[in-house]
Amino acid sequence: MKIPKRRWWLAAAAPAIAAAAVLGTVAASGAGAVSGKPGGLGPISGLLPRDHLTTESAIQVNLSKETVRLPLYPGVVHAGTPHAEKVWYVLLDASDPGLAHDLGVNYAPKLANIAIGDPAAVQTVTLTNPTVAQNPFGPGVVNFAGAPNFAPARIAVPGPNGFPLAKFAPGAVAGPGYSPFIKFAGSSVVYNAPIVATGNGPFDVTHHTNTGDRVLGIHIAGPSKPGQFAESWVDMLFVKGFDAGQPILYLSTDAGQPLTAVLERSVYVPALNNASFNGGDDFLGSARERLFGFINGQTGARNPQAQGFVHLVKDGFAAQDASAGNHPLINALRHGGDFLNVFGDFPTLADPRHADAYSPLWDAQLGLWTPKAVKEGLNTRQIDENVVLNLADQRPDLLTGVNPATGQPAPYGASGVDINCAVIGFTLKAPTANLAPPAPHSQFEPR
């Protein structure tokens, strides 16, 4: 007897889906933070090997300190006006493959679409062309139209259950004209170049009055010696997550909504809220890629199944300022106190179509575990895009979407939350392929 296509697929894929859905693709016991088992975080101490980096320009990734050290470049905001100020930025992604390779950053072709219908999502900048005497060897100065205001105090007061927060306010807010995505006047290439500090120092890396909330250290180099480049750098608190079943590291710098900016310890950039476009992934004109978060996953500081918003607030010290000296916060994050979001496409995926579909601008699809899933302990750690989408399609009795405004169940899909999160690398093996095939008609063709 011929089996209908949908039933045939379900019959063939049922074992994989069932195991992934019920167990969260991780063993229920024995999966510690350093475990190489599915759902483990990989090594949590020492330096990340350089062949594990996707952002090749990174100077180092220190797993013991939860930091990525990035080259820090100089800029000026409002050049030639009374409001001119020194700023410092990092470089993470570019929409052109040759320039991305040359600069050692992630290739993100979708960024070319980011300003469709939302010109403010890209900041047009200029480059100072210095004389030989001014700059015999080193970076040029970028002239920005706007910059973040890092002065506000970040507020994240936990609610009765941790999340939703009882009170919140972003610790950094974009000034007029600011976006972390830039293009030079006369060029169509879009770069991800977030400003992470302002002024000439000293830099506040404890309460972040003139630095981003993830900045844990800054070194400003002196003049370069002949034939040498004295490099400035910044240490930034990275974030842990998963892609295609593998643990990954990324850097969160900006968000289009106030609450998202608070939780992500990033800059609130209203212009990003309308970047092209909500619900867009592999569709014409999209600059975004899907990211999967979970509101009410399991909690517990050393629970290998923990994941999500409530877990971040309860177990990840989300209410506190991040600093190198806040050892309880650093150690909590080392052992998995992050969101542990699941990413969609990633630069190392074997299929070039999916590798090139990577974008640092993530379109969050937030999941809410049902009372049944919570009661039966099925709100387990998820680590793969297709497994999550299959759950939403096949098991709405376990996982639904959520209305961010009310916290109530909603159809699964884009939530209107977007985040600038450039990938840094992976801690175990490079993500190459999803753990399960997609359910028929649950995603946009082709696969």
XYZ file of C-alpha atoms in Angstrom:
447
model
C 0.000 0.000 0.000
C 1.312 3.434 -0.914
C 1.762 5.636 2.150
C 0.671 9.284 1.700
C 3.668 11.633 1.597
C 2.970 13.324 4.928
C 2.316 10.071 6.789
C 5.379 8.458 5.204
C 7.560 11.316 6.375
C 6.137 11.175 9.879
C 6.641 7.429 10.055
C 10.237 7.707 8.929
C 11.110 10.708 11.083
C 9.064 9.831 14.165
C 11.927 8.235 16.130
C 14.209 11.231 15.634
C 11.473 13.755 16.392
C 10.259 11.870 19.435
C 13.742 11.568 20.884
C 14.524 15.204 20.203
C 11.202 16.519 21.458
C 10.993 14.502 24.632
C 14.641 14.448 25.594
C 15.614 17.810 24.136
C 18.378 15.918 22.291
C 20.341 15.616 25.523
C 20.685 12.753 27.946
C 18.741 13.300 31.155
C 21.700 12.393 33.327
C 25.430 12.777 33.210
C 25.516 15.770 30.834
C 27.620 18.330 32.629
C 28.650 21.747 31.366
C 31.886 20.369 29.894
C 30.197 17.378 28.316
C 30.647 16.573 24.659
C 27.227 14.940 24.632
C 24.391 16.609 22.723
C 23.209 19.597 24.709
C 26.517 20.065 26.493
C 28.351 23.367 26.298
C 31.785 22.071 25.405
C 34.917 23.334 27.211
C 34.343 26.120 29.717
C 37.956 27.023 30.499
C 41.112 27.929 28.617
C 41.434 29.622 25.242
C 39.285 28.637 22.290
C 41.410 27.190 19.440
C 41.700 29.614 16.563
C 40.316 27.082 14.090
C 37.054 27.258 16.055
C 36.536 30.933 15.201
C 34.195 32.254 12.536
C 35.192 35.839 13.349
C 38.820 35.273 12.425
C 39.919 38.763 13.437
C 39.178 37.981 17.087
C 42.410 38.184 19.069
C 41.349 35.488 21.510
C 38.346 33.870 23.169
C 38.888 33.203 26.875
C 36.411 30.542 28.006
C 37.480 30.919 31.646
C 36.566 34.601 31.649
C 33.596 34.390 29.216
C 35.161 37.023 26.981
C 36.075 37.557 23.361
C 38.923 39.996 22.735
C 38.321 42.013 19.575
C 40.331 44.679 17.758
C 39.060 48.122 18.744
C 38.975 50.872 16.154
C 38.733 54.676 16.521
C 35.989 56.893 15.243
C 34.449 60.307 15.712
C 30.781 61.142 16.050
C 29.471 64.518 14.844
C 32.832 65.466 13.343
C 33.309 69.197 12.819
C 30.579 70.229 15.272
C 30.667 71.372 18.904
C 29.289 67.934 19.808
C 32.207 65.991 18.296
C 33.266 63.030 20.449
C 35.734 60.165 20.203
C 34.103 56.750 19.828
C 35.415 53.194 19.637
C 33.903 50.407 17.554
C 34.363 46.737 16.692
C 33.931 45.091 13.295
C 31.972 41.839 13.074
C 30.273 41.228 9.691
C 30.267 42.453 6.100
C 27.881 41.941 3.186
C 30.700 41.492 0.632
C 32.590 38.149 0.597
C 35.965 39.554 -0.410
C 35.912 42.340 2.143
C 34.644 39.982 4.857
C 37.516 37.587 4.159
C 40.072 40.376 4.037
C 38.866 41.873 7.325
C 38.490 38.533 9.117
C 34.783 38.989 9.819
C 31.669 36.965 9.045
C 30.246 37.064 5.535
C 26.586 38.086 5.805
C 25.118 38.823 2.357
C 21.629 39.433 3.763
C 22.874 42.659 5.334
C 22.621 44.251 1.898
C 18.825 44.182 2.397
C 18.675 45.683 5.867
C 17.569 49.202 4.906
C 14.680 48.158 2.642
C 11.772 50.237 3.909
C 13.854 51.346 6.898
C 16.714 53.688 5.842
C 17.516 54.475 9.479
C 18.615 50.858 10.012
C 21.868 51.709 8.215
C 24.065 54.631 9.209
C 25.958 56.337 6.398
C 29.497 57.199 7.482
C 32.613 58.716 5.963
C 36.277 57.866 6.308
C 38.969 60.378 7.149
C 41.810 60.043 4.650
C 44.877 60.817 6.761
C 48.190 62.069 5.472
C 51.319 59.948 5.705
C 52.529 62.055 8.612
C 49.231 61.564 10.442
C 49.021 57.822 9.900
C 52.003 55.923 8.461
C 50.527 52.577 9.498
C 47.098 51.930 11.019
C 43.312 52.277 10.701
C 41.574 55.331 9.342
C 39.086 57.209 11.464
C 35.402 56.584 10.719
C 33.108 59.592 11.023
C 29.796 58.404 12.476
C 26.495 60.270 12.272
C 25.325 59.042 15.674
C 26.426 57.058 18.725
C 24.908 55.264 21.708
C 24.386 56.967 25.038
C 25.896 54.568 27.579
C 25.153 56.760 30.606
C 21.751 55.324 31.680
C 21.805 52.736 34.452
C 20.592 49.343 33.299
C 17.616 48.160 35.389
C 16.465 44.540 35.479
C 14.323 43.792 38.538
C 13.158 40.160 38.582
C 9.464 39.438 38.863
C 7.910 36.838 41.208
C 8.986 34.026 38.864
C 12.122 35.778 37.633
C 10.680 36.589 34.222
C 8.680 38.679 33.305
C 10.755 41.414 34.898
C 9.001 43.596 37.462
C 10.904 46.685 36.263
C 13.386 47.307 33.486
C 15.232 50.032 31.576
C 17.995 49.766 28.977
C 21.527 50.617 30.041
C 22.378 52.107 26.647
C 20.200 53.907 24.097
C 20.995 54.922 20.523
C 21.387 58.625 19.933
C 19.916 60.333 16.840
C 21.258 58.849 13.620
C 22.846 55.791 15.229
C 22.751 52.256 13.935
C 25.449 49.609 14.388
C 25.097 48.777 10.688
C 27.061 51.184 8.540
C 27.918 51.847 4.921
C 30.359 54.357 3.539
C 29.045 57.144 1.353
C 29.548 55.943 -2.201
C 29.551 52.231 -1.350
C 26.737 49.686 -1.062
C 28.591 47.308 1.286
C 27.007 47.054 4.743
C 29.193 46.387 7.789
C 28.241 45.427 11.321
C 30.327 47.923 13.301
C 28.772 48.602 16.713
C 30.216 51.359 18.865
C 31.148 49.895 22.268
C 32.702 52.879 24.061
C 32.774 56.668 23.922
C 35.272 59.283 25.039
C 38.996 59.258 25.722
C 38.867 57.302 28.960
C 39.157 56.271 31.645
C 36.578 53.685 30.662
C 34.002 52.433 33.136
C 33.956 48.648 32.723
C 32.125 48.041 36.009
C 28.937 50.118 35.774
C 29.321 50.992 32.070
C 28.619 54.710 32.100
C 30.671 55.168 28.909
C 30.921 51.591 27.639
C 28.527 48.897 26.479
C 27.071 46.655 29.160
C 29.116 43.697 27.863
C 32.453 45.534 27.867
C 34.675 44.004 30.555
C 38.034 45.512 29.595
C 39.585 48.044 27.199
C 43.169 48.620 26.111
C 43.993 51.712 24.040
C 47.356 51.312 22.326
C 49.976 54.011 22.108
C 51.642 55.141 18.877
C 52.808 52.354 16.601
C 56.549 51.820 16.180
C 57.980 51.761 12.644
C 56.840 48.611 10.863
C 54.645 47.571 13.804
C 50.975 48.029 14.591
C 50.109 48.786 18.199
C 46.636 47.281 18.498
C 43.821 48.513 20.711
C 41.377 45.891 21.936
C 38.227 45.319 23.942
C 37.174 42.315 26.025
C 33.449 41.645 25.675
C 31.190 39.187 27.467
C 30.049 36.628 24.912
C 26.842 34.576 24.884
C 26.397 30.813 24.606
C 23.896 29.111 22.328
C 23.422 26.263 19.867
C 23.253 25.716 16.138
C 22.624 22.420 14.322
C 23.181 20.518 17.564
C 26.516 22.158 18.393
C 27.399 24.676 21.124
C 28.312 28.086 19.715
C 29.443 31.502 20.951
C 28.142 34.858 19.814
C 28.169 38.513 20.781
C 25.003 40.498 21.467
C 25.400 44.244 20.909
C 22.063 45.809 19.894
C 18.305 45.223 19.959
C 15.250 46.921 18.533
C 13.160 46.796 21.716
C 13.815 48.087 25.278
C 13.156 44.791 27.097
C 15.263 42.821 24.642
C 18.112 45.291 25.101
C 17.930 44.864 28.876
C 17.985 41.067 28.762
C 20.711 41.006 26.125
C 22.865 43.661 27.870
C 22.858 45.541 24.579
C 22.091 48.959 23.086
C 18.466 49.835 22.450
C 18.350 50.912 18.799
C 14.738 51.737 17.800
C 15.677 51.923 14.099
C 16.319 48.166 14.045
C 12.740 47.338 14.987
C 11.616 47.821 11.378
C 14.659 46.381 9.622
C 13.726 44.157 6.724
C 11.676 42.283 7.875
C 9.517 40.573 10.568
C 8.961 36.903 9.799
C 11.557 37.035 7.025
C 14.202 34.368 6.776
C 14.844 32.838 3.357
C 12.526 35.232 1.551
C 13.233 37.918 -1.024
C 14.403 41.148 0.591
C 15.039 39.722 4.057
C 18.021 40.828 6.130
C 17.106 38.587 9.058
C 17.746 35.009 10.139
C 15.669 32.981 12.592
C 16.616 32.578 16.242
C 14.706 30.384 18.681
C 14.252 31.339 22.320
C 12.168 29.790 25.083
C 10.274 31.654 27.765
C 9.752 28.926 30.359
C 12.364 26.250 29.900
C 13.756 24.426 32.887
C 15.885 26.263 35.472
C 18.719 25.326 37.799
C 22.307 26.549 37.867
C 23.792 23.144 36.936
C 20.717 21.603 35.291
C 21.733 20.243 31.846
C 18.150 20.794 30.661
C 17.969 24.478 31.683
C 17.283 27.073 28.992
C 15.387 30.283 28.370
C 14.249 33.567 29.826
C 13.245 32.427 33.307
C 16.506 30.477 33.550
C 18.557 33.537 32.523
C 16.972 35.734 35.181
C 16.962 33.128 37.952
C 20.301 31.452 37.297
C 22.335 33.886 35.196
C 22.509 36.944 37.504
C 20.661 38.994 34.888
C 19.859 41.760 37.398
C 23.511 42.553 38.074
C 26.039 44.615 36.143
C 28.516 42.478 34.238
C 32.159 43.050 35.105
C 35.355 41.011 35.151
C 35.314 41.206 38.934
C 31.777 39.853 39.295
C 32.935 36.257 39.666
C 29.544 34.776 40.646
C 28.025 36.154 37.422
C 30.925 34.971 35.258
C 30.865 31.498 36.782
C 27.096 31.227 36.427
C 27.367 32.029 32.726
C 30.310 29.652 32.296
C 28.110 26.810 33.488
C 25.200 27.660 31.205
C 23.309 30.517 32.846
C 22.675 32.169 29.461
C 19.520 32.136 27.312
C 21.078 29.248 25.348
C 19.127 30.287 22.270
C 19.050 28.139 19.142
C 20.314 29.758 15.944
C 19.140 29.093 12.418
C 21.825 29.299 9.726
C 25.535 29.454 10.561
C 28.669 30.210 8.512
C 30.087 26.673 8.857
C 27.034 24.742 7.619
C 27.925 22.312 4.845
C 25.200 23.513 2.484
C 26.431 26.833 1.015
C 22.844 28.036 0.766
C 22.461 27.816 4.536
C 25.974 29.045 5.287
C 25.407 32.158 3.177
C 21.967 32.701 4.725
C 23.621 33.635 8.034
C 22.851 37.137 9.269
C 23.766 38.830 12.569
C 20.280 40.361 12.646
C 18.162 37.690 14.264
C 14.378 37.453 14.015
C 13.364 35.881 17.312
C 10.751 33.144 17.297
C 9.889 32.665 20.949
C 8.490 29.423 22.278
C 6.201 28.914 25.255
C 6.082 25.442 26.747
C 2.526 24.383 27.570
C 1.418 23.428 31.096
C 1.436 19.812 29.909
C 5.068 20.044 28.788
C 6.115 21.714 32.044
C 4.196 19.249 34.222
C 5.665 16.236 32.439
C 9.186 17.657 32.355
C 9.227 17.874 28.569
C 10.337 21.529 28.497
C 13.869 20.332 27.841
C 16.922 21.977 26.304
C 16.652 22.369 22.534
C 19.706 22.620 20.286
C 18.537 22.412 16.656
C 16.423 24.646 14.396
C 14.549 21.876 12.588
C 13.752 20.022 15.789
C 12.202 23.193 17.237
C 10.195 23.916 14.089
C 9.015 20.314 13.952
C 7.887 20.566 17.571
C 5.911 23.717 16.812
C 4.356 22.035 13.764
C 3.722 18.533 15.134
C 3.318 19.050 18.893
C 1.360 22.219 19.673
C 0.265 20.429 22.820
C 3.867 20.908 24.016
C 5.171 24.093 22.374
C 3.368 27.229 21.185
C 4.364 30.735 20.300
C 3.927 33.591 22.750
C 2.574 37.124 22.622
C 5.470 39.221 24.031
C 3.071 41.928 25.208
C 0.880 39.601 27.293
C 2.941 36.479 27.857
C 0.019 34.388 26.640
C 0.136 31.599 24.026
C 0.051 32.697 20.384
C 0.614 31.085 16.993
C 4.236 30.064 16.588
C 6.392 32.363 14.454
C 8.104 35.742 14.480
C 7.549 37.666 17.690
C 8.639 41.113 16.528
C 11.912 40.853 18.449
C 15.178 41.498 16.615
C 18.727 41.342 17.960
C 22.166 42.133 16.535
C 24.151 39.036 17.473
C 27.278 38.294 15.451
C 28.610 34.755 15.751
C 32.115 34.306 17.143
C 32.738 30.569 16.829
C 31.962 27.114 18.189
C 33.349 25.292 21.226
C 33.281 21.642 20.093
C 32.579 20.769 16.467
C 31.568 23.104 13.673
C 27.821 23.036 13.000
C 27.429 21.342 9.615
C 23.870 19.954 9.313
C 20.601 19.913 11.218
C 19.742 16.966 13.443
C 16.407 16.243 11.747
C 14.749 16.882 8.400
C 11.986 19.496 8.347
C 8.363 18.417 8.398
C 6.696 18.830 4.979
C 5.252 22.313 4.405
C 6.445 23.534 7.807
C 9.171 25.707 6.254
C 9.755 27.612 3.079
C 11.144 25.592 0.163
C 13.791 24.721 -0.866
C 15.404 22.981 2.083
